[in-house]
Coordinates of C-alpha atoms in Angstrom, one line a residue:
S1 CA 8.8 22.9 -18.8
T2 CA 8.7 20.7 -15.7
Q3 CA 5.6 18.9 -16.9
S4 CA 4.8 17.0 -20.1
T5 CA 1.4 15.5 -21.1
W6 CA 1.1 12.9 -23.8
A7 CA -0.9 9.9 -24.7
S8 CA 0.3 6.7 -23.2
Q9 CA 0.7 3.9 -25.7
A10 CA 1.3 0.2 -25.0
S11 CA 4.7 0.4 -26.7
R12 CA 8.4 0.7 -25.7
V13 CA 8.4 4.3 -26.9
N14 CA 5.6 6.0 -25.1
N15 CA 4.3 3.9 -22.2
P16 CA 5.8 5.1 -18.9
V17 CA 4.9 1.9 -17.1
Y18 CA 6.7 -0.1 -19.8
R19 CA 9.9 1.8 -19.2
R20 CA 10.7 0.0 -16.0
G21 CA 8.1 1.8 -14.0
K22 CA 8.4 1.4 -10.2
G23 CA 6.4 2.2 -7.1
L24 CA 3.0 2.3 -8.7
K25 CA 0.3 3.5 -6.2
F26 CA -3.3 4.5 -6.7
I27 CA -4.2 8.2 -5.9
N28 CA -7.9 7.5 -6.7
S29 CA -9.9 5.1 -8.8
T30 CA -8.4 6.2 -12.1
H31 CA -5.0 7.9 -11.3
V32 CA -1.7 6.2 -10.5
V33 CA 1.5 7.8 -9.4
G34 CA 4.8 6.1 -10.2
L35 CA 8.5 6.2 -11.2
L36 CA 10.2 5.9 -14.4
G37 CA 13.3 3.7 -14.5
S38 CA 16.7 4.1 -16.1
A39 CA 15.5 2.8 -19.4
I40 CA 13.5 5.9 -20.3
Q41 CA 14.8 7.4 -23.5
P42 CA 15.1 11.0 -24.8
P43 CA 13.4 13.4 -24.7
Y44 CA 12.1 12.3 -21.3
Q45 CA 15.3 11.0 -19.7
D46 CA 15.3 13.8 -17.0
H47 CA 11.7 13.0 -16.0
R48 CA 11.3 10.5 -13.3
L49 CA 7.8 10.9 -11.8
F50 CA 4.5 10.4 -13.6
I51 CA 0.8 10.5 -12.9
W52 CA -1.1 8.2 -15.1
D53 CA -4.8 8.8 -15.9
M54 CA -5.8 5.2 -16.8
E55 CA -9.4 6.2 -17.7
N56 CA -8.2 8.5 -20.5
N57 CA -4.9 6.8 -21.0
I58 CA -2.9 10.0 -20.5
A59 CA 0.3 10.3 -18.6
K60 CA 1.8 13.5 -17.1
L61 CA 5.6 13.5 -16.5
Y62 CA 7.4 15.5 -13.9
K63 CA 11.0 16.6 -14.0
T64 CA 11.8 15.3 -10.5
H65 CA 14.0 12.3 -9.5
S66 CA 13.2 9.6 -7.0
H67 CA 14.3 6.0 -6.6
H68 CA 12.3 2.9 -5.7
D69 CA 9.1 4.6 -4.4
V70 CA 7.1 7.8 -4.3
E71 CA 4.0 9.2 -2.5
F72 CA 1.6 11.9 -3.8
N73 CA -0.6 14.1 -1.6
P74 CA -3.6 15.2 -3.7
I75 CA -4.6 17.8 -1.1
T76 CA -1.3 19.7 -1.3
Q77 CA -0.4 18.5 -4.8
T78 CA 3.1 17.5 -3.6
F79 CA 5.3 14.4 -3.9
L80 CA 7.3 12.6 -1.3
I81 CA 10.5 11.3 -2.9
L82 CA 13.6 9.2 -2.1
T83 CA 17.1 10.3 -3.2
N84 CA 20.4 8.8 -2.5
T85 CA 23.5 11.0 -1.9
G86 CA 26.9 10.6 -3.4
P87 CA 30.0 10.8 -1.3
T88 CA 29.6 12.2 2.3
K89 CA 31.7 12.7 5.3
Y90 CA 30.7 9.2 6.2
P91 CA 32.1 6.1 4.4
F92 CA 28.7 5.5 3.0
S93 CA 25.9 7.3 1.1
L94 CA 22.9 8.8 2.9
E95 CA 19.2 8.7 2.0
Y96 CA 17.2 11.9 1.6
I97 CA 13.4 12.1 1.8
D98 CA 12.0 15.3 0.3
E99 CA 8.6 16.8 -0.1
V100 CA 8.5 18.6 -3.5
D101 CA 6.0 20.5 -5.4
M102 CA 4.9 19.9 -9.0
N103 CA 7.9 21.9 -10.2
G104 CA 10.4 20.0 -8.1
K105 CA 10.9 22.7 -5.5
I106 CA 11.9 21.2 -2.1
L107 CA 9.3 22.1 0.6
W108 CA 10.5 19.7 3.4
H109 CA 13.8 17.8 3.7
W110 CA 14.9 14.8 5.7
N111 CA 18.5 13.8 5.9
A112 CA 19.4 10.3 7.1
S113 CA 21.6 12.0 9.7
G114 CA 18.3 11.9 11.6
L115 CA 18.6 8.1 11.5
L116 CA 22.2 8.3 12.7
Q117 CA 21.0 10.4 15.7
Y118 CA 18.4 7.7 16.5
I119 CA 21.2 5.1 16.4
S120 CA 23.3 7.2 18.7
K121 CA 20.4 7.5 21.1
Y122 CA 20.4 3.7 21.4
E123 CA 24.2 3.4 21.0
T124 CA 24.8 0.2 23.0
L125 CA 22.0 -1.6 21.3
L126 CA 22.2 -0.4 17.7
R127 CA 25.8 0.7 16.9
R128 CA 27.2 -2.8 16.2
P129 CA 24.3 -4.1 14.0
F130 CA 24.4 -0.8 12.1
Q131 CA 28.1 -1.2 11.4
R132 CA 27.7 -4.8 10.2
C133 CA 27.7 -5.1 6.4
K134 CA 29.3 -6.8 3.5
G135 CA 30.2 -5.9 -0.1
Y136 CA 28.6 -2.9 -1.8
E137 CA 26.1 -2.7 1.1
C138 CA 28.8 -1.0 3.2
R139 CA 28.7 1.9 0.7
D140 CA 24.9 1.8 0.3
K141 CA 24.2 1.5 4.0
I142 CA 20.4 2.2 4.1
H143 CA 18.9 1.5 0.7
A144 CA 15.3 2.6 1.3
N145 CA 12.8 0.9 -0.9
T146 CA 9.3 1.8 0.5
L147 CA 7.7 5.1 1.5
L148 CA 4.4 5.5 3.3
W149 CA 3.2 9.1 3.9
K150 CA 0.5 9.3 6.6
W151 CA 0.1 13.1 6.6
E152 CA -3.0 13.1 8.7
E153 CA -0.9 11.7 11.6
N154 CA 2.3 13.7 10.9
A155 CA 4.1 10.5 10.1
I156 CA 6.3 9.0 7.4
Y157 CA 7.3 5.4 7.4
F158 CA 10.1 3.9 5.3
N159 CA 11.7 0.5 4.9
S160 CA 15.5 0.0 4.8
R161 CA 16.6 -3.0 2.8
H162 CA 20.1 -3.1 4.0
L163 CA 19.3 -2.4 7.7
D164 CA 16.6 -5.0 7.6
S165 CA 14.4 -2.5 9.5
F166 CA 11.5 -0.1 9.0
Y167 CA 11.1 3.3 10.8
K168 CA 8.6 5.9 11.8
I169 CA 9.6 9.5 11.2
Y170 CA 7.9 12.5 12.7
Y171 CA 6.8 14.9 9.9
N172 CA 5.5 18.4 10.6
Q173 CA 6.5 21.4 8.5
E174 CA 5.4 23.7 11.3
D175 CA 7.6 22.1 13.9
R176 CA 11.0 22.5 12.4
E177 CA 12.9 21.7 15.6
N178 CA 11.4 18.2 16.0
S179 CA 10.3 17.4 12.5
G180 CA 12.4 14.6 11.0
K181 CA 13.2 12.8 14.2
V182 CA 13.0 9.0 14.1
V183 CA 10.2 8.0 16.5
W184 CA 10.9 4.2 16.5
G185 CA 12.5 1.4 14.5
V186 CA 11.6 -2.2 14.0
G187 CA 14.2 -4.7 12.8
R188 CA 17.8 -5.6 13.1
V189 CA 18.8 -1.9 13.5
G190 CA 15.7 -0.8 15.6
H191 CA 15.2 -0.6 19.3
F192 CA 12.0 -2.6 19.5
R193 CA 12.3 -6.1 20.9
L194 CA 11.7 -8.7 18.2
I195 CA 9.7 -11.9 18.7
G196 CA 9.6 -14.6 16.1
L197 CA 6.8 -16.9 15.1
D198 CA 8.0 -19.4 17.7
G199 CA 7.6 -16.9 20.5
K200 CA 11.4 -16.5 21.0
E201 CA 13.3 -13.3 21.0
K202 CA 15.3 -12.7 17.7
P203 CA 18.1 -10.4 16.5
W204 CA 16.2 -9.9 13.3
V205 CA 12.9 -11.1 11.7
V206 CA 13.3 -10.2 8.0
Y207 CA 16.2 -9.9 5.6
H208 CA 16.4 -7.4 2.8
A209 CA 12.6 -7.0 2.8
H210 CA 10.5 -5.0 0.3
Q211 CA 7.0 -3.3 0.1
L212 CA 6.2 -2.3 3.6
S213 CA 2.4 -1.9 4.0
Y214 CA 0.2 -1.1 6.9
L215 CA -2.9 -3.3 7.7
G216 CA -4.2 -1.3 10.6
A217 CA -4.4 -2.2 14.3
G218 CA -0.6 -2.2 14.6
K219 CA -0.1 -4.9 11.9
W220 CA 2.6 -4.5 9.2
L221 CA 3.0 -6.6 6.1
L222 CA 6.4 -7.1 4.4
F223 CA 7.9 -9.3 1.7
D224 CA 10.9 -11.0 3.3
N225 CA 13.4 -11.8 0.6
G226 CA 15.5 -14.0 2.9
H227 CA 19.2 -14.7 3.0
M228 CA 20.9 -15.5 -0.3
N229 CA 19.6 -18.6 -2.1
T230 CA 17.2 -19.6 0.7
I231 CA 13.5 -19.0 1.1
S232 CA 11.4 -15.8 0.5
S233 CA 8.2 -15.3 2.4
S234 CA 5.4 -12.9 3.3
V235 CA 5.4 -11.8 6.9
V236 CA 2.9 -10.0 9.1
I237 CA 4.4 -8.2 12.2
Q238 CA 2.3 -7.0 15.1
V239 CA 3.9 -3.8 16.5
D240 CA 3.1 -2.6 20.0
E241 CA 4.4 0.9 20.4
V242 CA 3.6 1.0 24.2
S243 CA 5.6 -2.1 25.1
E244 CA 8.1 -1.4 22.2
T245 CA 7.7 -5.0 20.9
A246 CA 7.3 -6.4 17.4
T247 CA 6.0 -9.9 17.0
V248 CA 5.8 -12.0 13.9
I249 CA 2.2 -13.4 13.7
Y250 CA 2.1 -14.8 10.2
R251 CA 4.7 -16.1 7.7
Y252 CA 4.1 -17.9 4.4
E253 CA 7.2 -19.4 2.7
Y254 CA 7.4 -19.7 -1.1
P255 CA 9.1 -22.6 -2.9
H256 CA 12.9 -22.4 -3.1
S257 CA 12.6 -22.2 -6.9
L258 CA 10.9 -18.8 -6.5
Y259 CA 13.5 -17.3 -4.2
Q260 CA 13.8 -13.6 -4.7
P261 CA 17.3 -12.1 -4.1
A262 CA 15.9 -8.7 -5.0
M263 CA 12.6 -6.9 -5.6
G264 CA 9.4 -8.6 -4.6
G265 CA 6.3 -7.5 -2.8
V266 CA 3.0 -8.5 -1.2
M267 CA -0.3 -6.9 -0.4
L268 CA -3.4 -8.0 1.5
T269 CA -6.7 -8.0 -0.4
P270 CA -10.3 -7.3 0.8
Q271 CA -10.9 -11.1 0.7
G272 CA -8.1 -11.5 3.3
T273 CA -5.7 -13.2 0.8
Y274 CA -2.1 -12.3 0.2
V275 CA -1.0 -11.5 -3.3
A276 CA 2.7 -11.7 -3.7
S277 CA 5.0 -10.4 -6.5
L278 CA 7.9 -12.7 -7.2
G279 CA 9.1 -10.8 -10.2
Y280 CA 12.9 -11.2 -10.1
G281 CA 13.1 -13.4 -13.1
C282 CA 16.8 -14.2 -12.6
F283 CA 18.0 -16.8 -10.2
L284 CA 21.0 -18.0 -8.2
N285 CA 23.3 -14.9 -7.9
E286 CA 22.2 -11.4 -7.2
F287 CA 25.3 -9.5 -8.3
N288 CA 27.3 -11.7 -10.7
T289 CA 26.3 -14.0 -13.6
V290 CA 22.6 -14.9 -13.4
K291 CA 20.4 -17.4 -15.1
P292 CA 16.8 -16.8 -16.4
G293 CA 14.4 -18.0 -13.7
N294 CA 10.7 -18.1 -13.0
A295 CA 8.7 -14.9 -12.2
S296 CA 5.3 -15.5 -10.6
I297 CA 2.3 -13.8 -9.0
I298 CA 1.0 -16.0 -6.2
E299 CA -2.2 -15.5 -4.1
V300 CA -2.6 -17.5 -0.9
T301 CA -5.3 -17.6 1.8
Q302 CA -4.9 -16.8 5.5
D303 CA -4.7 -20.6 6.2
K304 CA -1.9 -20.8 3.6
Q305 CA -3.9 -22.5 0.8
L306 CA -3.1 -21.6 -2.8
R307 CA -5.9 -19.4 -4.2
W308 CA -4.5 -18.3 -7.6
A309 CA -1.1 -18.2 -9.4
M310 CA 0.3 -16.8 -12.6
H311 CA 3.8 -17.9 -13.9
F312 CA 6.0 -16.3 -16.5
K313 CA 8.1 -18.8 -18.4
P314 CA 11.7 -17.4 -19.0
G315 CA 13.3 -17.3 -22.4
E316 CA 16.6 -18.9 -23.2
K317 CA 18.6 -15.7 -22.6
H318 CA 16.4 -13.6 -20.4
G319 CA 13.9 -13.8 -17.7
W320 CA 10.9 -11.7 -16.7
M321 CA 11.3 -8.9 -14.2
Y322 CA 8.7 -6.7 -12.5
Y323 CA 8.9 -4.7 -9.3
R324 CA 5.5 -5.0 -7.6
V325 CA 2.0 -6.2 -8.2
E326 CA -1.0 -4.0 -7.3
R327 CA -4.5 -5.4 -7.2
F328 CA -7.4 -3.1 -7.8
Y329 CA -11.1 -3.4 -8.8
A330 CA -13.2 -1.6 -11.4
N331 CA -15.8 -0.7 -8.7
P332 CA -16.1 -0.7 -4.9
I333 CA -17.0 -4.1 -3.3
I334 CA -20.2 -4.7 -1.4
Q335 CA -21.3 -7.8 0.5
M336 CA -24.6 -8.1 2.3
N337 CA -25.0 -9.9 5.6
E338 CA -28.3 -11.4 4.4
D339 CA -30.3 -11.9 1.2
E340 CA -33.7 -11.3 2.7
L341 CA -34.9 -8.9 5.5
I342 CA -38.2 -9.1 7.4
C343 CA -39.0 -5.8 9.1
N344 CA -41.2 -6.1 12.1
F345 CA -39.4 -3.8 14.5
T346 CA -39.7 -0.1 15.3
T347 CA -36.5 0.5 13.3
C348 CA -35.2 -1.9 10.6
Y349 CA -31.5 -1.8 9.6
I350 CA -29.8 -2.8 6.4
R351 CA -26.2 -3.8 7.0
A352 CA -23.4 -4.2 4.5
N353 CA -19.7 -4.8 4.3
V354 CA -17.9 -2.6 1.8
W355 CA -14.4 -1.8 0.5
N356 CA -13.1 0.8 -1.9
S357 CA -11.8 -0.3 -5.3
Y358 CA -8.2 0.3 -4.5
Y359 CA -5.7 0.1 -1.6
T360 CA -4.8 3.4 0.2
I361 CA -3.5 4.3 3.6
H362 CA -6.0 7.1 3.9
E363 CA -9.7 7.3 4.6
T364 CA -11.8 7.9 1.5
H365 CA -15.4 9.1 1.2
G366 CA -18.4 7.6 -0.5
H367 CA -22.2 7.1 -0.3
I368 CA -24.6 4.2 0.1
Y369 CA -28.0 4.3 -1.6
L370 CA -31.2 2.5 -1.0
I371 CA -33.1 2.4 -4.3
I372 CA -36.5 1.0 -5.1
E373 CA -38.1 0.3 -8.5
D374 CA -34.6 0.8 -10.0
T375 CA -34.6 4.6 -10.0
K376 CA -36.4 5.9 -6.9
V377 CA -33.9 6.7 -4.1
L378 CA -35.3 5.9 -0.7
K379 CA -32.2 7.1 1.2
K380 CA -28.6 8.3 0.6
V381 CA -26.1 8.2 3.4
D382 CA -22.5 9.5 3.5
I383 CA -19.9 6.9 4.5
I384 CA -16.1 6.7 5.0
F385 CA -14.2 3.8 3.5
Q386 CA -11.6 2.6 6.1
P387 CA -8.0 2.8 5.0
Y388 CA -5.6 -0.2 4.4
W389 CA -8.4 -2.1 2.8
Q390 CA -9.9 -2.8 6.2
L391 CA -13.5 -3.9 6.3
T392 CA -16.0 -1.0 6.5
Q393 CA -19.2 -2.0 8.1
V394 CA -22.2 0.1 7.1
E395 CA -25.6 0.2 8.9
V396 CA -28.5 2.2 7.3
S397 CA -32.0 2.4 8.8
L398 CA -34.8 1.6 6.4
P399 CA -37.1 4.6 5.8
C400 CA -40.9 4.4 5.8
L401 CA -42.3 1.8 3.4
N402 CA -45.9 0.7 2.9
P403 CA -46.6 -2.9 4.0
G404 CA -45.6 -5.4 1.4
K405 CA -42.7 -7.1 -0.3
Y406 CA -39.9 -5.2 -2.1
I407 CA -36.7 -5.6 -4.0
I408 CA -34.3 -2.9 -2.7
K409 CA -31.1 -2.2 -4.6
V410 CA -28.3 -1.4 -2.1
A411 CA -25.7 0.6 -4.0
I412 CA -22.2 1.7 -2.8
E413 CA -20.5 4.6 -4.6
N414 CA -17.0 6.0 -4.0
S415 CA -15.9 9.7 -4.4
D416 CA -14.9 9.1 -8.0
G417 CA -18.4 8.1 -9.0
Y418 CA -17.7 4.3 -9.4
A419 CA -20.4 2.1 -8.0
S420 CA -21.5 -1.4 -7.2
W421 CA -24.9 -2.8 -6.0
T422 CA -26.7 -5.8 -4.9
N423 CA -30.4 -6.6 -4.5
L424 CA -32.1 -7.3 -1.1
K425 CA -35.6 -8.8 -0.6
V426 CA -37.4 -6.8 2.1
T427 CA -40.8 -7.5 3.7
T428 CA -42.5 -4.9 5.8
Q429 CA -45.3 -5.7 8.2
H430 CA -47.4 -2.6 8.8
K431 CA -48.8 -3.3 12.2
L432 CA -45.3 -3.7 13.8
F433 CA -43.4 -1.4 11.5
K434 CA -44.3 1.7 13.5
L435 CA -42.2 4.0 11.4
C436 CA -45.1 4.0 8.9
K437 CA -47.8 6.0 10.6
R438 CA -49.3 7.1 7.3
T439 CA -49.1 6.1 3.7
C440 CA -45.4 6.5 2.5
D441 CA -44.5 8.8 -0.3
Y442 CA -41.1 7.9 -1.7
T443 CA -41.4 9.5 -5.1

């Protein structure tokens, strides 16, 4: 069988996340897709993908291999995976990106030769930086570590650690001739012009970065590991596809003691803070003898103030290691613009700011309810949560209410049935509230 279902226990034997799980991403409020690492033991050593139902604590394994990252499309029930080739006609390995079904059958295939064609297109600009390498990186030339699958826009984005660049790939199964072409690249081996935080043009802006994520409006977030034994940082890059320019607009540098030679990640929260994973608990040398070091989760504000931190103290012979950190909430988030509303206009509006409970690069659906006397629904409106944890602004007109003072429960619900609410004081003035031309019936 290509699928296995079993209860996930918080133990070394059965918990897929414990077994060096990587690339965890939320499919919805309760389900996570991820990878198993090399530590998985028989009889599951050939299974590399899992979908974890956190609500019922059940994991389903899939006999398909991927490294570093994975994406899952719940509409087509297919995975997007990364695989690294062995020897090729080139003096280095190539990355493959494949769309596979639940049984591991390949439905769409991308060979990194598409990247080489892109480099050839900008030969004068990119050939020399592409050839530059050292040590084992000359064999593992690309080393992709992040996948983003924006199927609504026929686009796949991936980050290359060893090319210090990220790329947009055209994805369209119905357009075989052009599907797989690299549309653009940003970084040391990309053709977009790079501008640093100081406003000056740069040959590169990140080094061996991890966890590429999109923030919307052309803004991209990366964890910049930094050159060996220097400084790691979180970086936001503004990409202008028209002018073919990428500009660093934010950088937060972590203490040297938390330098990350490998792994690491960062995400933007609904509160506008950056939560960074500094989980490489070994310090000083990436490839040779290492010493146990600190592993930390650090949250900072937009103005670079420490918001929250969690540190893992290393043991005498080992350190802590984790790949990424993913923040999520039990329920969607709702914030009201006001605590009290006086309705003396023809139409009265209730306005709220909302976010879904988890980060996703896709739009998700939900509802907003206006409820009176705890159980009576005055109004229900369909909404769409904006992707990338961008602010979703909701405006709902208040239906007819008899003159008086009310406590209205404003509730937000996502498509998985998880909800949050807050109370709003509302005063209606009958003479001016012209919506009420007769006694209201809201039963």
